[in-house]
Short mmCIF file of C-alpha atoms and ligand atoms in Angstrom, two decimals:
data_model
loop_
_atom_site.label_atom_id
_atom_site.label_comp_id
_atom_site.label_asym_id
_atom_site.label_seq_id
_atom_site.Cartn_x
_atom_site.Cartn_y
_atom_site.Cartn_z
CA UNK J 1 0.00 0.00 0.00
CA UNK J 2 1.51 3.11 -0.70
CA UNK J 3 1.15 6.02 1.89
CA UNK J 4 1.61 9.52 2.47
CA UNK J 5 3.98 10.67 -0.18
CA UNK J 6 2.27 9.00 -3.44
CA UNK J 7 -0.87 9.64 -4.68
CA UNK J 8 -2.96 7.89 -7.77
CA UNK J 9 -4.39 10.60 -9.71
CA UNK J 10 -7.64 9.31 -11.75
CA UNK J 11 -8.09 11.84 -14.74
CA UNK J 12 -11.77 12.08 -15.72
CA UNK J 13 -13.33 8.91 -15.44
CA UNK J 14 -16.84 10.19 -16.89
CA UNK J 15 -19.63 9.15 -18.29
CA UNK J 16 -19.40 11.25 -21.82
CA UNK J 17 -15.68 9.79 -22.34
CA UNK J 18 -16.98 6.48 -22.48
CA UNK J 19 -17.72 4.27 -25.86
CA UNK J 20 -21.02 5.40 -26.00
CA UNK J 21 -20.50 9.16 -24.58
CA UNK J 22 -20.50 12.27 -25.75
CA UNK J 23 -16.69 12.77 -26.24
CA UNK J 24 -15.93 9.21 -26.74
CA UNK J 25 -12.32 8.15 -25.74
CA UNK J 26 -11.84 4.87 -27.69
CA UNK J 27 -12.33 1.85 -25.19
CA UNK J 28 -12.12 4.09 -22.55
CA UNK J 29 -14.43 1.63 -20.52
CA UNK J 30 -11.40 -0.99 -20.33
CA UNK J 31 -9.75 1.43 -17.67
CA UNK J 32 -12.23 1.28 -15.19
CA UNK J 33 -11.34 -2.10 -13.53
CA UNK J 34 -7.55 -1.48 -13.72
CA UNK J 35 -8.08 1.92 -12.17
CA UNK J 36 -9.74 0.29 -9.16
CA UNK J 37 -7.46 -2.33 -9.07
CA UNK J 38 -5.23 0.63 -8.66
CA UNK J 39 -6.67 2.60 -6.16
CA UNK J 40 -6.92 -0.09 -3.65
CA UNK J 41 -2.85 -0.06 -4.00
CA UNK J 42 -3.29 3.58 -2.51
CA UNK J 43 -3.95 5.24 0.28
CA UNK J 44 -4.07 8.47 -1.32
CA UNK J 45 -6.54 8.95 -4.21
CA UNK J 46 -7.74 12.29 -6.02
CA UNK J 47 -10.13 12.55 -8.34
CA UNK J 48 -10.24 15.15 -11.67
CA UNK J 49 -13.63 15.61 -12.95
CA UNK J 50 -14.30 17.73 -16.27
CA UNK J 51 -17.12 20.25 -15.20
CA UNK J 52 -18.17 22.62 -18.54
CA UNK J 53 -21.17 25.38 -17.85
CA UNK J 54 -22.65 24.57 -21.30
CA UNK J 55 -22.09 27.70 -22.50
CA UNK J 56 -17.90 27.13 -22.41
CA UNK J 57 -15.85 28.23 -25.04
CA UNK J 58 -14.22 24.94 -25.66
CA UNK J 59 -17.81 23.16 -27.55
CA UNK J 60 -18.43 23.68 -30.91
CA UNK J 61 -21.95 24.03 -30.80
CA UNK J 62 -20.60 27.55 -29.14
CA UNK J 63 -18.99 28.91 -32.34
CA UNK J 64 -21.24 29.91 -35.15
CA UNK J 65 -20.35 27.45 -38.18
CA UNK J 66 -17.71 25.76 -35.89
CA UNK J 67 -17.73 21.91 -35.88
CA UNK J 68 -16.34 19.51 -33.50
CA UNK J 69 -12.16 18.83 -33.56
CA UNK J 70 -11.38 21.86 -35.59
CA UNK J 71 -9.23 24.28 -33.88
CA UNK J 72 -9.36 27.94 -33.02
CA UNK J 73 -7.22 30.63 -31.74
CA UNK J 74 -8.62 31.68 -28.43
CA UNK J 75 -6.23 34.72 -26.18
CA UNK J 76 -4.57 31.85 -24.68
CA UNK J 77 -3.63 29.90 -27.57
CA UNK J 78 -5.09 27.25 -29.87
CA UNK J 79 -8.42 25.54 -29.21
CA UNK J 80 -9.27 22.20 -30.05
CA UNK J 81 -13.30 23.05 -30.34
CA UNK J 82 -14.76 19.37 -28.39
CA UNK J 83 -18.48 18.35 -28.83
CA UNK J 84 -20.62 19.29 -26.07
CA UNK J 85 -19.51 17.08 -23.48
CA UNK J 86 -19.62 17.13 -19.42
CA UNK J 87 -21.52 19.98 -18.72
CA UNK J 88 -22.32 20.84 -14.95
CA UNK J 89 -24.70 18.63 -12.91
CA UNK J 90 -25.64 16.21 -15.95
CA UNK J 91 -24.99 12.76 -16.87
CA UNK J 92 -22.77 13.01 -18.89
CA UNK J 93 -20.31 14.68 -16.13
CA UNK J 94 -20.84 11.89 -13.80
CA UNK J 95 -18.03 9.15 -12.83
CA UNK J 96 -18.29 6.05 -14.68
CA UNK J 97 -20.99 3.86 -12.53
CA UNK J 98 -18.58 1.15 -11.65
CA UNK J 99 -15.57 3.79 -10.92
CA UNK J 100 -14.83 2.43 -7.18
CA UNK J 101 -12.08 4.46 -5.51
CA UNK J 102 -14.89 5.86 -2.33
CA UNK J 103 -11.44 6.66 -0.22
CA UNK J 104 -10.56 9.41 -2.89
CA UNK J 105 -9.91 12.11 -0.60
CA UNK J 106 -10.46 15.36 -3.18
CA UNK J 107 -11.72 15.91 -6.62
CA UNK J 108 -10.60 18.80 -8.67
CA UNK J 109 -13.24 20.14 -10.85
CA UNK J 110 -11.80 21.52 -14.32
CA UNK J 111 -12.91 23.72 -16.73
CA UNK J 112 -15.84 25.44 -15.09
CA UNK J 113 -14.64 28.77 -16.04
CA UNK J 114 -16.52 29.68 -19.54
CA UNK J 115 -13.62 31.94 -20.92
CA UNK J 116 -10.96 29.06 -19.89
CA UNK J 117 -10.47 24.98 -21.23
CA UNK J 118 -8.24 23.33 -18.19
CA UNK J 119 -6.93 19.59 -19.62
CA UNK J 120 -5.04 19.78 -17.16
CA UNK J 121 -5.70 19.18 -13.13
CA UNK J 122 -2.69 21.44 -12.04
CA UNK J 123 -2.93 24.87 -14.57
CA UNK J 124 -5.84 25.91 -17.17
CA UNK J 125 -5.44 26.48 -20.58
CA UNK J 126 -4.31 29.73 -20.25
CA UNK J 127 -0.97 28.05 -18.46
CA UNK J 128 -1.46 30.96 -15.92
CA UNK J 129 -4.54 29.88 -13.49
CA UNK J 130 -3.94 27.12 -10.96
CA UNK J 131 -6.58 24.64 -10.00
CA UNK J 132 -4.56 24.20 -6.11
CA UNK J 133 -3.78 20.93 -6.88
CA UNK J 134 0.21 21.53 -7.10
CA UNK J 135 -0.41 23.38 -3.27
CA UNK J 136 -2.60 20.93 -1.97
CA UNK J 137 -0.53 17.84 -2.88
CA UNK J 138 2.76 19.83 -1.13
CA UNK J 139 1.00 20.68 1.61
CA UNK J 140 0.21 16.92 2.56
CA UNK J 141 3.80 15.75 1.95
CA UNK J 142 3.07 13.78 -1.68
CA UNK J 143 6.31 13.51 -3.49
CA UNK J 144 5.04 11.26 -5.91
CA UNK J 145 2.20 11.58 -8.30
CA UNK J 146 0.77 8.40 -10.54
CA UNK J 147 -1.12 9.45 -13.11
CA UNK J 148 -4.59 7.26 -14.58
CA UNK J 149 -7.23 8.01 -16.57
CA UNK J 150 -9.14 9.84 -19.82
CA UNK J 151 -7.46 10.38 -22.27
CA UNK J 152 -4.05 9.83 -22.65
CA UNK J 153 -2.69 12.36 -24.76
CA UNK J 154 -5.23 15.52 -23.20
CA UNK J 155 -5.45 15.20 -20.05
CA UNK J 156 -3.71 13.00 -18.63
CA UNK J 157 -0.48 13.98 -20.68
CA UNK J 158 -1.12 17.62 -19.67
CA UNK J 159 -1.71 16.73 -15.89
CA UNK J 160 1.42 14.26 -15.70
CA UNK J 161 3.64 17.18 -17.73
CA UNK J 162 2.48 20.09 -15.15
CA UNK J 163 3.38 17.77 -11.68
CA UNK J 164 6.50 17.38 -13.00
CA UNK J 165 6.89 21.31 -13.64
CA UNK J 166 5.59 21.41 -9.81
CA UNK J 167 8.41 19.33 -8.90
CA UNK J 168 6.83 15.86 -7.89
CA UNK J 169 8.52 12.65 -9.46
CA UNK J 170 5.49 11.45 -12.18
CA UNK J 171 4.51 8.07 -13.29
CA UNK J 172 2.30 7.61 -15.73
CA UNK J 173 0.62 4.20 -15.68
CA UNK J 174 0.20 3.44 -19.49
CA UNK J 175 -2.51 0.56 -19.44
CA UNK J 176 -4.55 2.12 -17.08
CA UNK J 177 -4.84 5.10 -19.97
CA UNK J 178 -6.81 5.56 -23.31
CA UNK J 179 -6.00 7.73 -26.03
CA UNK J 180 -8.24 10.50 -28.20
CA UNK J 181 -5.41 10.10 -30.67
CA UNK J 182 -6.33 13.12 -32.62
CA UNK J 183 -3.48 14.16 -35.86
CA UNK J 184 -1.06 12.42 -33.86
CA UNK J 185 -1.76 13.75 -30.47
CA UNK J 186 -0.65 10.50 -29.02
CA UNK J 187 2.76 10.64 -30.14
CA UNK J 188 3.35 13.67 -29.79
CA UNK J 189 2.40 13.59 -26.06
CA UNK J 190 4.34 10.39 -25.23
CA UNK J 191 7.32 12.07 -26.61
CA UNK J 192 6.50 15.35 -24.62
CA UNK J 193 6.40 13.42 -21.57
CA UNK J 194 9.12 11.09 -21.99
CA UNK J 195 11.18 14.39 -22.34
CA UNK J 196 9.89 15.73 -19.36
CA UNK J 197 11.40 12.61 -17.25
CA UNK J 198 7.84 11.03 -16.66
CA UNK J 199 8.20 7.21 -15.90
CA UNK J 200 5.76 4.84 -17.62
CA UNK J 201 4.56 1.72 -15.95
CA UNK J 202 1.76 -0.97 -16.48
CA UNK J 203 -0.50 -1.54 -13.13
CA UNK J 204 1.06 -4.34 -11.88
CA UNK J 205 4.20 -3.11 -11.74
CA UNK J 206 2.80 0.47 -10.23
CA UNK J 207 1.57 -1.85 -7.71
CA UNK J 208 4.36 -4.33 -6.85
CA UNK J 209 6.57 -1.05 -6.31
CA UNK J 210 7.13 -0.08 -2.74
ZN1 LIG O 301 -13.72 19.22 -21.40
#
């Protein structure tokens, strides 16, 4: 069991990022037993949930002639324009049903600012605004941060790249992860992160690790 300086971070384990959701990740499903598998290796668990007002800047349907997966230039950069997916209170922004980590201790809420996307659970989009996540983990004495969840190369890339910028040692855990995969978003984020000195594991051997 690993105690007060890890943590297992479970990136957006939601309803619309399922198979049959509204932003479907790809067999996204698949995850949900190895991430409780997971979680019962950890004393520490936080949860990141994607929480859109539905009239956020980052859905299509919000951009006159706009369609889902194009891109636009927003102040803060470049916008990947999403389908309408996780909005506030619904469904859709609900944890998977069978999603069984009740110990989790905190869950950062994401993206609930309209002007602002936030992939990651550390910094928004505009790389300026923290969530409290980096201050909250210090705070408790985590050191280490093991990263889970939807999707891969969003997400979970962007969460696992910013706690290593807040100085914890980061692990992502590879088949407890699916990918969007979008123009080569995969690569391009396992190559970001393997830069960035994340380690990559598979479940069992996050587990079997003191
Ligand atoms: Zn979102």
């Amino acid at each position: 069991m690993k105690g007060q300086e890890d943590v297992l971070l479970v990136v957006d384990v939601q309803n619309d990022f399922m198979p049959d959701g509204a932003l479907a990740v790809p067999r996204g499903d698949e995850i949900v037993p190895i991430a409780n598998r997971l979680a019962t290796g950890f004393e520490h668990v936080v949860l990141t949930q994607d929480w859109h007002p539905r009239d956020h800047v980052s859905f299509a349907a919000n951009h006159d002639g706009r369609r889902p997966f194009e891109t636009i230039a927003l102040a803060y950069g470049e916008q990947v324009l999403w389908p309408v997916h996780c909005v506030q209170g619904t469904p859709g922004a609900a944890f998977h049903a069978q999603l069984d980590a009740a110990h989790a201790r905190l869950v950062i809420r994401k993206g609930y600012r309209r002007a602002i996307d936030s992939y990651s659970a550390f910094v928004e989009a505009d790389r300026r605004t923290p969530t409290g996540l980096a201050g909250y983990l210090r705070e408790v004495g985590v050191k280490r941060v093991w990263c889970c969840g939807l999707a891969t190369d969003y997400c979970v890339a962007w969460s696992a790249l910013d706690a290593r910028a807040a100085g914890f040692e980061v692990v992502l855990i590879e088949d407890a992860c699916r990918a969007i995969d979008l123009d080569g978003s995969l690569e391009r984020a396992l190559r970001q992160l393997s830069e960035a000195g994340v380690g990559r594991m598979n479940a069992e051997q996050a587990i079997a690790l003191p």
